[in-house]
Amino acid sequence: MASNPGCDAALGTQNPLLSGSPRTKKFPLTEEEVFYMNCRAAYLTIFKSSLENIISKDQLYLALQHAGRNPSQKTINKYWTPQTAKLNFDDFCIILSKEKPTSKAELLKSFKKLDVNDDGAILHSDLHKYLTKRGEKMTQEEVNAVINLADINANGKFDYVKFCKLYMTTSEQCLKTTLERLEADSKLRRQQFGSQMEGSPERGPSPAPKPSPRVIRKNDQETLSSKGDTSHALLSTTRKFKTSVSFTMTMSANSNQDSTLTEPNLKDWQCAQSKGCFFLEEDGEVVSHQYKMHIAQRSVLYLTIKPLYLSQVEGKRCPWLSVDTALYILKKNENPAEPQLMCFTELRNREVFGWTGELEAGIYWLIPSTTGCRLKKETKPVTEEAQLVHRDETGELSLTSEFRSTLSEIFEVIDLDGNGLISLEEYNFFELRTSGEKCDEDAWAVCRENFDTKKNELTRQGFMDLHLMEANDREGDPLDLWVTLHSMGYNKALELTEACPFVINIYAERCKPRIKAVHMEACSGQLEKAICKSVLDRSDAKVMDGYENIIVHTCNYDTWITSIIENKSDNKVIIHINNELSKNCVNNRGLNIFAVEVAPRSTMVCQHVMPLNEQQEWIYCCVYSLVA
C-alpha cells in the first residue's frame, strides 16, 4: 500500500543526506553534484528510472512540485507548448536550474504587503481582492479553496506565518525523504541518470547537459521566476491546493484499557490451527500466506490471529511480537473475483485479535493483514555479522549453535500445521519464498533418501542436515545460506526484523473446521477491497468542499486508525496528506507528509496510523488537501 509522496523537495544547494556513500566520504560534493543528486531524487520519486520521459503537463507539474517548485499555469505553458511531445531528465534539470525555489523570506515579504495590522494574518476580504484583481487572477473556486484550508484559517483571517512555516517544513522533510530513499535503493544508485552516471570516487562531475530544442527557445531566455511580482509568489504557493478537510482524534493509552475481545466458553468446541508469516519485500510490500476455510454446517465460530511466539536465544531481539495482525474472512460465491466480506478480527486482547459470530456452511477465504505501521524495513545497521558455519579440529564442517537455533525457528514457521514435521506442500512454500522454485515429487524422493524423514515428511534434524549439505556443497561459503536467511526476514545478526510469523486458531461449536494454506502472495488486491469495504461501512466521512465526488473516510478501530479516499469522479486526483500535528503516532507510509494518486471511480487505502507508544495518549491530526 505504499505510494510516492507528492510533496515539495526544495532542490537548492544544501548538502544531500548520502553520508554513507564512498564518494561523499572521500571528497565533499560540489554545488553542481549536489544539484544533480537532488534532481535525481525528485525525478525518481515519480519515475522508476531517469531514462523515462515526462509525457504530459500533469507529470511535469508533479515533478516540479517534488523538486520544491510551485509553478503557475503560465510557467508550465512556457515549458510545455502544443509542440512538446515529451521532456527527458536533462530537460528537467535545465528547467530546475531556471526555476529557483521560493525562500521563506520571499514568501513572508509577499504576504506582509497585505498585512495591514502587522499581526501575521490577512483578512479574507483583502486576500479575496488581491487574488481576484491583481497579477495572475484566481477564480472564485480557487479563492474559496485557499480560505478553506484547514489549520491556517480562523476568524475570517488567513494565517500566512503558519502557512509559510508549513510550506518550508514540507520542503525540508521531503528533500530528506527522497534522498534517503535514493541512498537506500542500491538499484537506483546503479542507474544511468540522464547525462550523468553514478560515478566512482575518482570520477569528476559530468558537464552540464546541453539544452534540448524542445525546451529552450529564444522567447524562453528571460527569467521566469518573477521575483519582483508579489502576486506570483503568493499564487505559486496558494494554488497548490484546491480544498482540504481535516480529522482530529485523541486516543487514550491502550495498555490500561479493559479487554474488548472475550473468549467464549470453548468446551466441546472443535479447533483447527495453521501458522503463516508476513514477509517484507525490498519495496516495502508485504507478502503472506492466504488460506481457505471449510465449514461443514452453520456454526458459531471464534477466530483469532496473533504473532507466533518463538523460543528465543537469550539477548536476541523479537520485534515481530509487537506487530499488529488481522484476519479478513471473505465468503466464496458465484463470482470468484468478488468474494463477499463477512467480517474481520477487529477486537483485541493484548497481542490477540479475534472475532466471534455465526457463519453459514461453505468455503471462505482467510486473508491475513498487518497495517505496516510496525513491520518496516530495518534501518539500524548491523555492526557484526553472525557466523553460520565452522570447522572442528578434524576439519569437518558443521553449523554454529546460533545458526542451528535460527534454523529451528524457521522450521517452526514453515511447519504450518504444527505437527513437528515438514510436508512437501509446506516445504514448497519455503522454497518459493527463498528460491522462487518448487520441489517436485522426484526431488522430494531424493530428499527422503538422504535426510531424516518420518511419515513421508522432513524432520527437524533432516532440515538441519539439508542446510549442512548446502554449506558443504559451497565448501563452507555461506552465501546461499544468507540468501535463505534474508528471504525469511533475518538480518546479519540473525534477528528476525523483516518478517512476522503468526498463528491462526479457528474454533467451531457444531462442526470440525478445516483450514489450508493455498497461496503466498502480496497483501493487496482482495485485501485492499476488504479493508475499503470494512472502513466504508462504519467510517466518519468528510466531503471535499466544492468537490462532492472526493470523499475522505476515517475509521477508528481503537488500536489503529485507517483512512480511505474515495474518488467518484471521472478524473484521477492527487491528495496531499499532512500528519505533522499528530502526536505519538506512526503510520505505514513512514512519512508525515506525502501524497497519493487516486484513479477515477475508485477507492484506495490512504494510510494506517497507530500509537508509537501504546502506554501513552496519542493524537491523530491529519489534513487532506486536493492538489490543484
XYZ file of C-alpha atoms in Angstrom:
628
model
C 0.000 0.000 0.000
C 2.877 2.214 -0.462
C 2.826 5.297 -2.740
C 5.145 8.054 -3.842
C 4.973 11.176 -1.709
C 3.704 14.117 -3.709
C 5.207 16.955 -1.726
C 7.857 19.608 -2.266
C 11.541 18.833 -2.221
C 13.489 22.085 -2.132
C 16.308 21.414 -4.542
C 18.751 24.149 -3.741
C 22.412 23.729 -2.908
C 22.070 22.149 0.527
C 24.145 19.057 1.210
C 22.427 15.762 0.439
C 21.981 13.127 3.122
C 24.080 10.483 1.425
C 26.860 10.374 4.018
C 27.286 6.637 3.630
C 28.480 6.689 0.017
C 32.190 6.330 -0.790
C 32.074 9.469 -2.923
C 30.985 11.744 -0.067
C 33.392 10.223 2.418
C 36.472 10.916 0.255
C 35.580 14.235 -1.337
C 32.983 16.873 -0.479
C 30.359 17.178 -3.179
C 30.473 20.230 -5.390
C 27.470 22.507 -5.716
C 26.806 21.085 -9.192
C 26.946 17.486 -7.905
C 24.521 18.319 -5.102
C 22.155 19.903 -7.624
C 22.128 16.831 -9.897
C 21.794 14.430 -6.974
C 18.761 16.369 -5.759
C 17.340 16.426 -9.291
C 17.638 12.640 -9.461
C 15.992 12.201 -6.069
C 12.959 14.236 -7.153
C 12.715 12.623 -10.598
C 12.919 9.082 -9.218
C 10.174 9.803 -6.723
C 7.822 9.808 -9.722
C 9.541 7.590 -12.295
C 11.207 4.199 -11.938
C 14.185 5.362 -13.975
C 15.607 8.686 -15.085
C 15.595 7.219 -18.591
C 11.796 7.529 -18.585
C 10.298 10.671 -20.124
C 7.787 13.213 -18.886
C 4.894 12.793 -21.290
C 2.228 15.200 -20.001
C 1.689 18.573 -18.357
C 0.433 16.833 -15.239
C 3.655 14.838 -14.909
C 5.755 17.969 -15.395
C 3.750 19.834 -12.780
C 4.063 16.969 -10.289
C 7.809 16.567 -10.946
C 8.382 20.265 -10.331
C 6.397 20.095 -7.111
C 8.586 17.212 -5.923
C 11.518 19.489 -6.647
C 10.209 22.260 -4.412
C 8.758 24.435 -7.134
C 5.154 25.622 -7.302
C 4.824 26.768 -10.916
C 1.902 28.761 -12.184
C -0.005 27.554 -15.209
C 1.732 30.261 -17.214
C 5.113 28.799 -16.298
C 4.005 25.269 -17.195
C 2.780 26.516 -20.574
C 6.175 28.103 -21.214
C 7.879 24.720 -20.969
C 5.091 22.549 -22.365
C 3.877 24.051 -25.641
C 1.443 22.484 -28.109
C 4.515 21.188 -29.995
C 6.005 19.436 -26.949
C 5.668 15.641 -27.007
C 7.989 14.735 -24.140
C 10.730 16.018 -21.842
C 13.677 13.959 -20.619
C 15.733 14.105 -17.459
C 18.196 16.602 -18.945
C 15.286 18.888 -19.822
C 14.020 18.570 -16.268
C 17.430 19.610 -14.875
C 17.516 22.674 -17.134
C 14.057 23.740 -16.010
C 15.059 23.380 -12.362
C 18.211 25.434 -12.936
C 15.994 28.257 -14.206
C 13.117 27.889 -11.755
C 14.600 28.681 -8.356
C 12.673 27.594 -5.233
C 10.863 30.288 -3.304
C 12.511 31.167 0.016
C 10.669 31.702 3.290
C 11.813 35.332 3.343
C 10.337 35.941 -0.109
C 7.031 34.369 0.897
C 6.790 36.372 4.117
C 7.696 39.562 2.275
C 4.916 38.967 -0.245
C 2.312 38.290 2.422
C 3.398 41.200 4.648
C 2.386 43.676 1.959
C -1.231 42.670 2.617
C -0.930 42.528 6.414
C -2.400 45.914 7.312
C -2.375 45.194 11.076
C 1.088 43.601 11.067
C -0.219 40.661 13.127
C 0.795 37.756 10.875
C -2.649 37.373 9.305
C -4.620 38.728 6.328
C -8.344 39.394 6.300
C -10.189 37.094 3.937
C -11.795 40.120 2.258
C -8.376 41.662 1.485
C -6.988 38.331 0.314
C -10.008 37.874 -1.955
C -9.460 41.256 -3.627
C -5.788 40.636 -4.144
C -6.173 37.159 -5.607
C -9.007 38.057 -7.984
C -7.923 41.539 -9.122
C -4.118 41.524 -9.426
C -1.415 39.508 -11.178
C -2.406 36.069 -12.388
C -6.028 36.194 -11.302
C -7.622 33.286 -9.486
C -11.186 32.050 -9.877
C -13.753 32.229 -7.086
C -13.429 28.448 -6.644
C -9.660 28.733 -6.209
C -10.007 31.580 -3.698
C -12.508 29.557 -1.681
C -10.049 26.681 -1.630
C -7.366 28.970 -0.161
C -9.512 30.413 2.621
C -10.928 26.980 3.478
C -7.538 25.351 4.029
C -7.674 23.704 7.451
C -5.468 24.927 10.336
C -4.298 28.132 8.613
C -7.644 29.992 8.546
C -9.618 31.167 11.567
C -11.975 34.047 12.449
C -12.044 35.370 8.892
C -8.240 35.564 8.640
C -5.522 33.736 6.717
C -2.507 32.955 8.969
C 0.315 33.388 6.478
C 3.080 32.888 9.068
C 1.772 29.410 9.844
C 1.330 28.748 6.123
C 4.953 29.706 5.343
C 6.236 27.530 8.178
C 4.209 24.571 6.938
C 5.414 25.116 3.375
C 9.102 25.216 4.313
C 8.813 22.245 6.696
C 7.207 20.246 3.920
C 10.040 21.090 1.544
C 12.774 20.147 4.003
C 11.117 16.901 5.070
C 10.517 15.726 1.527
C 14.042 16.513 0.396
C 15.324 14.443 3.302
C 12.971 11.591 2.432
C 13.725 11.481 -1.295
C 17.483 11.496 -0.727
C 17.287 8.789 1.929
C 15.222 6.644 -0.423
C 17.758 7.154 -3.210
C 20.595 6.089 -0.911
C 18.705 3.055 0.399
C 17.876 1.629 -3.004
C 21.045 0.212 -4.495
C 19.261 -0.407 -7.786
C 18.636 3.307 -8.237
C 22.256 4.120 -7.459
C 23.335 1.879 -10.368
C 21.041 3.526 -12.922
C 22.197 5.972 -15.591
C 20.786 9.303 -14.526
C 20.264 11.356 -17.661
C 23.664 12.562 -18.863
C 25.446 11.656 -15.622
C 26.326 8.201 -14.288
C 26.631 7.436 -10.587
C 30.421 7.770 -10.674
C 33.333 6.258 -8.855
C 35.347 8.305 -6.306
C 37.963 9.069 -8.928
C 35.498 10.401 -11.457
C 34.711 14.091 -11.573
C 31.285 15.623 -12.199
C 29.896 15.403 -15.702
C 29.388 18.604 -17.666
C 26.020 20.276 -17.614
C 23.526 18.778 -20.078
C 23.083 20.534 -23.381
C 19.811 22.391 -23.845
C 17.093 20.447 -25.580
C 15.496 22.173 -28.579
C 12.134 21.080 -27.207
C 12.627 23.234 -24.118
C 14.860 26.239 -24.707
C 13.777 28.726 -27.333
C 14.547 32.416 -27.841
C 11.371 33.583 -26.199
C 12.205 31.483 -23.107
C 15.544 33.093 -22.351
C 14.150 35.575 -19.827
C 13.986 34.592 -16.173
C 10.597 33.092 -15.365
C 10.641 33.293 -11.596
C 9.096 36.822 -11.421
C 10.652 37.533 -8.066
C 9.569 41.146 -8.186
C 5.902 40.231 -8.588
C 4.493 39.555 -5.129
C 1.263 38.153 -6.542
C 3.265 35.459 -8.377
C 4.974 34.393 -5.137
C 1.620 34.234 -3.411
C -0.146 32.426 -6.227
C 2.664 29.902 -6.733
C 2.172 28.632 -3.187
C -1.529 29.020 -2.517
C -2.523 27.403 -5.816
C -1.020 24.121 -4.750
C -4.257 23.036 -3.044
C -7.858 23.450 -4.170
C -9.556 22.478 -0.901
C -8.929 20.427 2.225
C -10.564 18.595 5.128
C -9.077 17.636 8.488
C -9.625 14.957 11.123
C -8.570 15.085 14.772
C -8.939 12.193 17.239
C -7.492 11.920 20.738
C -6.929 8.325 21.841
C -6.217 7.111 25.348
C -3.424 4.684 26.209
C -4.306 1.108 25.173
C -2.329 -0.675 27.863
C -4.786 0.239 30.621
C -7.984 -0.432 28.694
C -10.206 -3.398 29.524
C -10.067 -6.246 27.030
C -12.561 -5.905 24.178
C -12.043 -9.471 22.935
C -13.836 -12.013 25.134
C -13.170 -15.687 24.611
C -16.385 -17.769 24.653
C -16.699 -21.000 26.602
C -14.832 -23.293 24.210
C -15.579 -26.547 25.992
C -16.532 -29.217 23.410
C -15.777 -26.828 20.515
C -13.619 -28.271 17.742
C -10.441 -26.475 16.686
C -8.260 -26.065 13.582
C -4.962 -24.238 13.501
C -2.452 -23.026 10.955
C 0.670 -20.933 11.086
C 1.891 -18.448 8.498
C 4.114 -15.423 8.097
C 4.182 -11.842 6.848
C 7.311 -11.157 4.796
C 8.556 -7.694 3.943
C 9.733 -7.263 0.351
C 12.524 -4.932 -0.790
C 9.991 -2.335 -1.986
C 8.138 -2.394 1.347
C 5.264 -4.553 0.082
C 4.037 -7.275 2.450
C 3.642 -10.896 1.306
C 1.860 -13.554 3.358
C 0.192 -16.954 3.289
C -3.513 -16.956 2.397
C -5.997 -19.671 3.294
C -9.219 -21.499 2.503
C -11.527 -22.403 5.378
C -14.276 -25.010 5.074
C -17.271 -25.017 7.436
C -19.416 -28.141 7.043
C -22.527 -26.707 8.715
C -23.824 -23.440 10.085
C -21.991 -22.758 13.320
C -20.807 -20.137 15.784
C -17.095 -19.534 15.285
C -14.318 -17.962 17.315
C -11.344 -16.914 15.139
C -8.066 -15.441 16.368
C -4.748 -14.394 14.889
C -1.638 -13.348 16.764
C 2.155 -13.160 16.304
C 3.770 -16.558 16.774
C 5.985 -16.836 19.834
C 9.312 -18.494 19.090
C 11.606 -19.555 21.917
C 14.462 -17.100 21.714
C 18.142 -17.261 22.464
C 18.892 -15.020 25.432
C 19.697 -11.491 24.305
C 18.118 -11.957 20.879
C 15.538 -9.357 19.812
C 11.971 -10.335 18.906
C 10.465 -7.151 17.392
C 7.766 -9.034 15.468
C 5.828 -9.748 18.686
C 4.632 -6.123 18.699
C 3.415 -6.259 15.070
C -0.352 -5.864 14.651
C -2.192 -8.698 12.908
C -5.688 -9.042 11.498
C -7.675 -11.633 9.559
C -10.301 -10.817 6.911
C -12.929 -13.501 6.236
C -14.476 -13.474 2.757
C -17.234 -15.800 1.505
C -16.628 -17.617 -1.769
C -19.598 -17.059 -4.111
C -20.626 -17.423 -7.744
C -18.226 -14.675 -8.834
C -14.777 -15.831 -7.669
C -13.302 -12.396 -8.416
C -15.687 -10.684 -5.980
C -15.922 -12.666 -2.720
C -18.165 -11.178 -0.048
C -16.559 -9.639 3.037
C -18.120 -11.311 6.081
C -16.084 -9.972 8.992
C -12.584 -9.343 10.279
C -10.792 -9.711 13.592
C -11.034 -6.134 14.886
C -11.381 -6.942 18.615
C -8.217 -7.241 20.667
C -6.886 -8.745 23.865
C -3.202 -7.809 24.129
C -1.459 -9.316 21.095
C -4.507 -11.435 20.084
C -7.001 -10.093 17.516
C -10.255 -12.013 17.182
C -13.886 -12.264 16.096
C -16.867 -14.246 17.323
C -20.001 -14.827 15.259
C -22.082 -17.231 13.222
C -21.244 -18.328 9.682
C -23.160 -20.485 7.246
C -21.748 -23.700 5.802
C -19.407 -23.073 2.888
C -15.913 -22.204 1.745
C -14.275 -18.967 2.924
C -11.072 -17.110 2.102
C -8.952 -16.090 5.067
C -6.633 -13.178 4.238
C -4.170 -12.116 6.951
C -3.267 -8.443 7.163
C -0.914 -6.146 9.013
C -1.087 -2.348 8.764
C 2.643 -1.981 8.093
C 2.995 0.586 10.882
C 5.378 -1.673 12.802
C 6.584 -4.153 10.207
C 9.019 -1.900 8.349
C 12.341 -2.109 6.571
C 15.173 -2.192 9.075
C 17.287 0.963 9.096
C 19.611 0.216 12.006
C 22.923 -1.117 10.637
C 24.251 -4.443 11.916
C 27.792 -3.985 13.189
C 28.818 -7.629 13.498
C 27.844 -10.481 11.163
C 26.902 -13.797 12.778
C 28.919 -16.888 11.914
C 26.890 -19.650 10.261
C 29.404 -22.496 9.860
C 32.758 -23.512 11.331
C 35.227 -26.390 11.093
C 36.159 -28.589 14.028
C 39.622 -29.900 14.886
C 39.382 -32.577 12.174
C 38.403 -30.033 9.533
C 34.785 -31.268 9.425
C 32.241 -28.573 8.579
C 29.351 -28.011 10.987
C 26.649 -25.433 11.706
C 27.164 -22.997 14.568
C 24.806 -23.254 17.529
C 23.412 -19.802 16.756
C 22.616 -20.767 13.177
C 21.071 -24.067 14.296
C 18.828 -22.107 16.660
C 17.753 -19.855 13.780
C 17.052 -22.849 11.526
C 14.931 -24.303 14.321
C 12.916 -21.057 14.354
C 12.455 -21.223 10.583
C 11.340 -24.847 10.923
C 8.658 -23.721 13.398
C 7.454 -21.042 10.985
C 7.194 -23.278 7.897
C 5.607 -26.176 9.835
C 2.176 -24.710 9.099
C 0.080 -27.469 10.692
C 2.310 -27.632 13.782
C 2.845 -31.428 13.717
C 6.628 -31.137 14.108
C 7.273 -32.308 10.527
C 7.571 -30.580 7.133
C 5.412 -31.933 4.328
C 6.201 -31.412 0.646
C 3.451 -28.795 0.465
C 4.862 -26.890 3.458
C 8.399 -27.196 2.125
C 7.332 -25.723 -1.199
C 6.058 -22.551 0.487
C 9.573 -22.263 1.951
C 11.184 -22.964 -1.427
C 9.020 -20.424 -3.243
C 9.980 -17.818 -0.688
C 13.720 -18.495 -0.701
C 14.470 -19.651 -4.261
C 11.341 -18.953 -6.284
C 11.066 -22.591 -7.370
C 9.100 -25.625 -6.221
C 10.414 -29.055 -5.317
C 8.729 -31.786 -7.408
C 7.913 -35.339 -6.302
C 11.149 -36.791 -7.729
C 13.325 -34.251 -5.911
C 11.338 -34.872 -2.709
C 12.008 -38.603 -3.052
C 15.754 -37.867 -3.215
C 15.381 -35.674 -0.146
C 13.697 -38.519 1.754
C 16.544 -40.878 0.819
C 19.279 -38.560 2.078
C 17.733 -36.836 5.084
C 15.805 -37.916 8.150
C 12.057 -38.200 7.480
C 9.017 -39.581 9.212
C 5.669 -40.408 7.590
C 6.997 -39.026 4.286
C 7.747 -35.674 5.960
C 11.040 -33.987 6.826
C 12.081 -33.949 10.493
C 13.792 -31.066 12.248
C 17.117 -32.923 12.105
C 16.626 -33.608 8.421
C 16.040 -29.888 7.867
C 19.312 -29.092 9.689
C 21.252 -31.695 7.676
C 19.869 -30.339 4.420
C 21.400 -26.928 5.164
C 24.665 -28.514 6.289
C 24.827 -30.266 2.908
C 24.253 -26.908 1.213
C 27.177 -25.447 3.172
C 29.387 -28.388 2.186
C 28.428 -28.009 -1.463
C 29.816 -24.457 -1.294
C 32.892 -25.622 0.692
C 31.845 -23.542 3.679
C 30.904 -20.394 1.741
C 27.711 -19.142 3.494
C 26.492 -17.009 0.566
C 23.499 -19.230 -0.322
C 22.636 -19.663 3.350
C 22.462 -15.885 3.768
C 20.140 -15.647 0.750
C 17.781 -18.026 2.548
C 18.031 -16.108 5.827
C 17.405 -12.714 4.230
C 14.420 -14.125 2.307
C 12.972 -15.314 5.624
C 13.373 -11.868 7.210
C 16.611 -12.268 9.186
C 19.400 -9.708 9.305
C 23.148 -10.290 9.563
C 22.860 -10.645 13.337
C 20.274 -13.444 12.871
C 17.500 -11.239 14.259
C 14.031 -11.633 12.721
C 13.387 -7.990 11.802
C 11.621 -8.054 8.402
C 9.045 -10.792 8.901
C 6.284 -11.567 11.372
C 5.237 -15.211 11.871
C 1.659 -15.648 13.100
C -0.749 -18.364 14.137
C -4.464 -18.637 13.282
C -6.897 -20.539 15.514
C -10.457 -21.420 14.453
C -12.950 -22.823 16.955
C -16.383 -24.050 15.790
C -19.261 -25.002 18.070
C -21.037 -27.520 15.808
C -18.514 -28.959 13.355
C -14.848 -29.551 12.704
C -13.457 -26.554 10.774
C -10.760 -27.072 8.170
C -8.075 -24.591 7.127
C -5.473 -24.918 4.390
C -2.791 -22.523 3.115
C -3.302 -22.155 -0.635
C -1.247 -19.118 -1.681
C 1.617 -16.911 -0.670
C 1.220 -13.551 -2.331
C 1.178 -9.801 -1.826
C -1.307 -8.441 0.688
C -3.161 -6.399 -1.936
C -5.993 -6.912 -4.400
C -8.781 -8.620 -2.488
C -7.309 -7.433 0.806
C -7.369 -3.800 -0.350
C -11.039 -4.205 -1.322
C -11.831 -5.862 2.005
C -10.198 -3.066 4.005
C -12.026 -0.409 1.989
C -15.346 -2.193 2.464
C -14.856 -2.519 6.237
C -13.991 1.184 6.547
C -16.794 2.438 4.288
C -19.354 0.521 6.363
C -18.552 2.383 9.588
C -16.380 5.418 8.846
C -16.534 9.120 9.608
C -16.829 10.568 6.095
C -15.989 14.112 5.004
C -16.569 15.539 1.521
C -14.012 17.896 -0.002
C -15.608 21.344 -0.027
C -16.736 22.128 -3.566
C -15.817 18.611 -4.751
C -18.654 16.324 -3.702
C -17.143 13.370 -5.585
C -13.971 13.365 -3.434
C -14.629 11.822 -0.010
C -12.216 11.029 2.822
C -13.323 8.207 5.137
C -11.639 7.740 8.516
C -12.332 4.786 10.805
C -11.168 4.393 14.403
C -10.603 0.793 15.484
C -9.242 1.846 18.929
C -5.979 0.037 18.244
C -5.357 1.802 14.922
C -6.953 4.334 12.559
C -7.449 3.723 8.844
C -8.259 6.369 6.237
C -9.747 5.685 2.809
C -10.028 8.079 -0.137
C -13.000 7.634 -2.441
C -12.901 9.231 -5.890
C -16.302 9.137 -7.589
C -15.253 11.474 -10.381
C -14.191 10.548 -13.913
C -10.709 12.014 -13.444
C -7.738 10.960 -11.344
C -6.985 13.159 -8.333
C -3.901 13.807 -6.203
C -4.454 14.157 -2.467
C -1.784 15.735 -0.241
C -1.685 14.320 3.305
C -0.151 16.162 6.273
C 0.231 14.395 9.650
C 2.634 16.908 11.221
C 0.277 17.874 14.051
C -0.247 14.258 15.145
C 1.367 13.256 18.433
C 2.830 9.873 19.457
C 1.788 8.363 16.100
C 3.374 6.162 13.469
C 1.876 5.435 10.040
C 2.510 2.749 7.437
C 3.845 5.287 4.925
C 6.795 6.234 7.112
C 6.270 9.916 6.230
C 4.465 12.771 7.969
C 3.813 14.417 4.612
C 3.081 12.590 1.374
C 0.598 12.428 -1.486
C -1.425 9.724 -3.179
C -2.917 9.492 -6.646
C -6.452 8.083 -6.757
C -7.707 6.655 -10.041
C -11.124 7.675 -11.443
C -14.128 5.955 -9.839
C -12.045 4.064 -7.320
C -11.412 3.744 -3.608
C -7.986 3.279 -2.052
C -6.394 2.845 1.368
C -4.609 6.097 2.128
C -2.897 5.280 5.422
C -2.995 3.320 8.670
C -1.950 5.058 11.901
C -1.042 3.510 15.266
C 0.390 4.823 18.540
C 4.163 4.891 18.696
C 3.950 4.188 22.441
C 0.751 2.381 23.453
C 1.212 3.306 27.107
C 0.728 6.988 26.318
C -2.099 9.074 24.871
C -1.911 9.572 21.105
C -3.444 12.282 18.955
C -4.303 11.753 15.296
C -4.497 15.074 13.448
C -4.436 14.906 9.671
C -5.148 17.389 6.869
C -6.178 16.040 3.439
C -5.809 18.558 0.603
C -6.771 18.281 -3.040
C -3.785 19.253 -5.200
C -4.586 21.762 -7.899
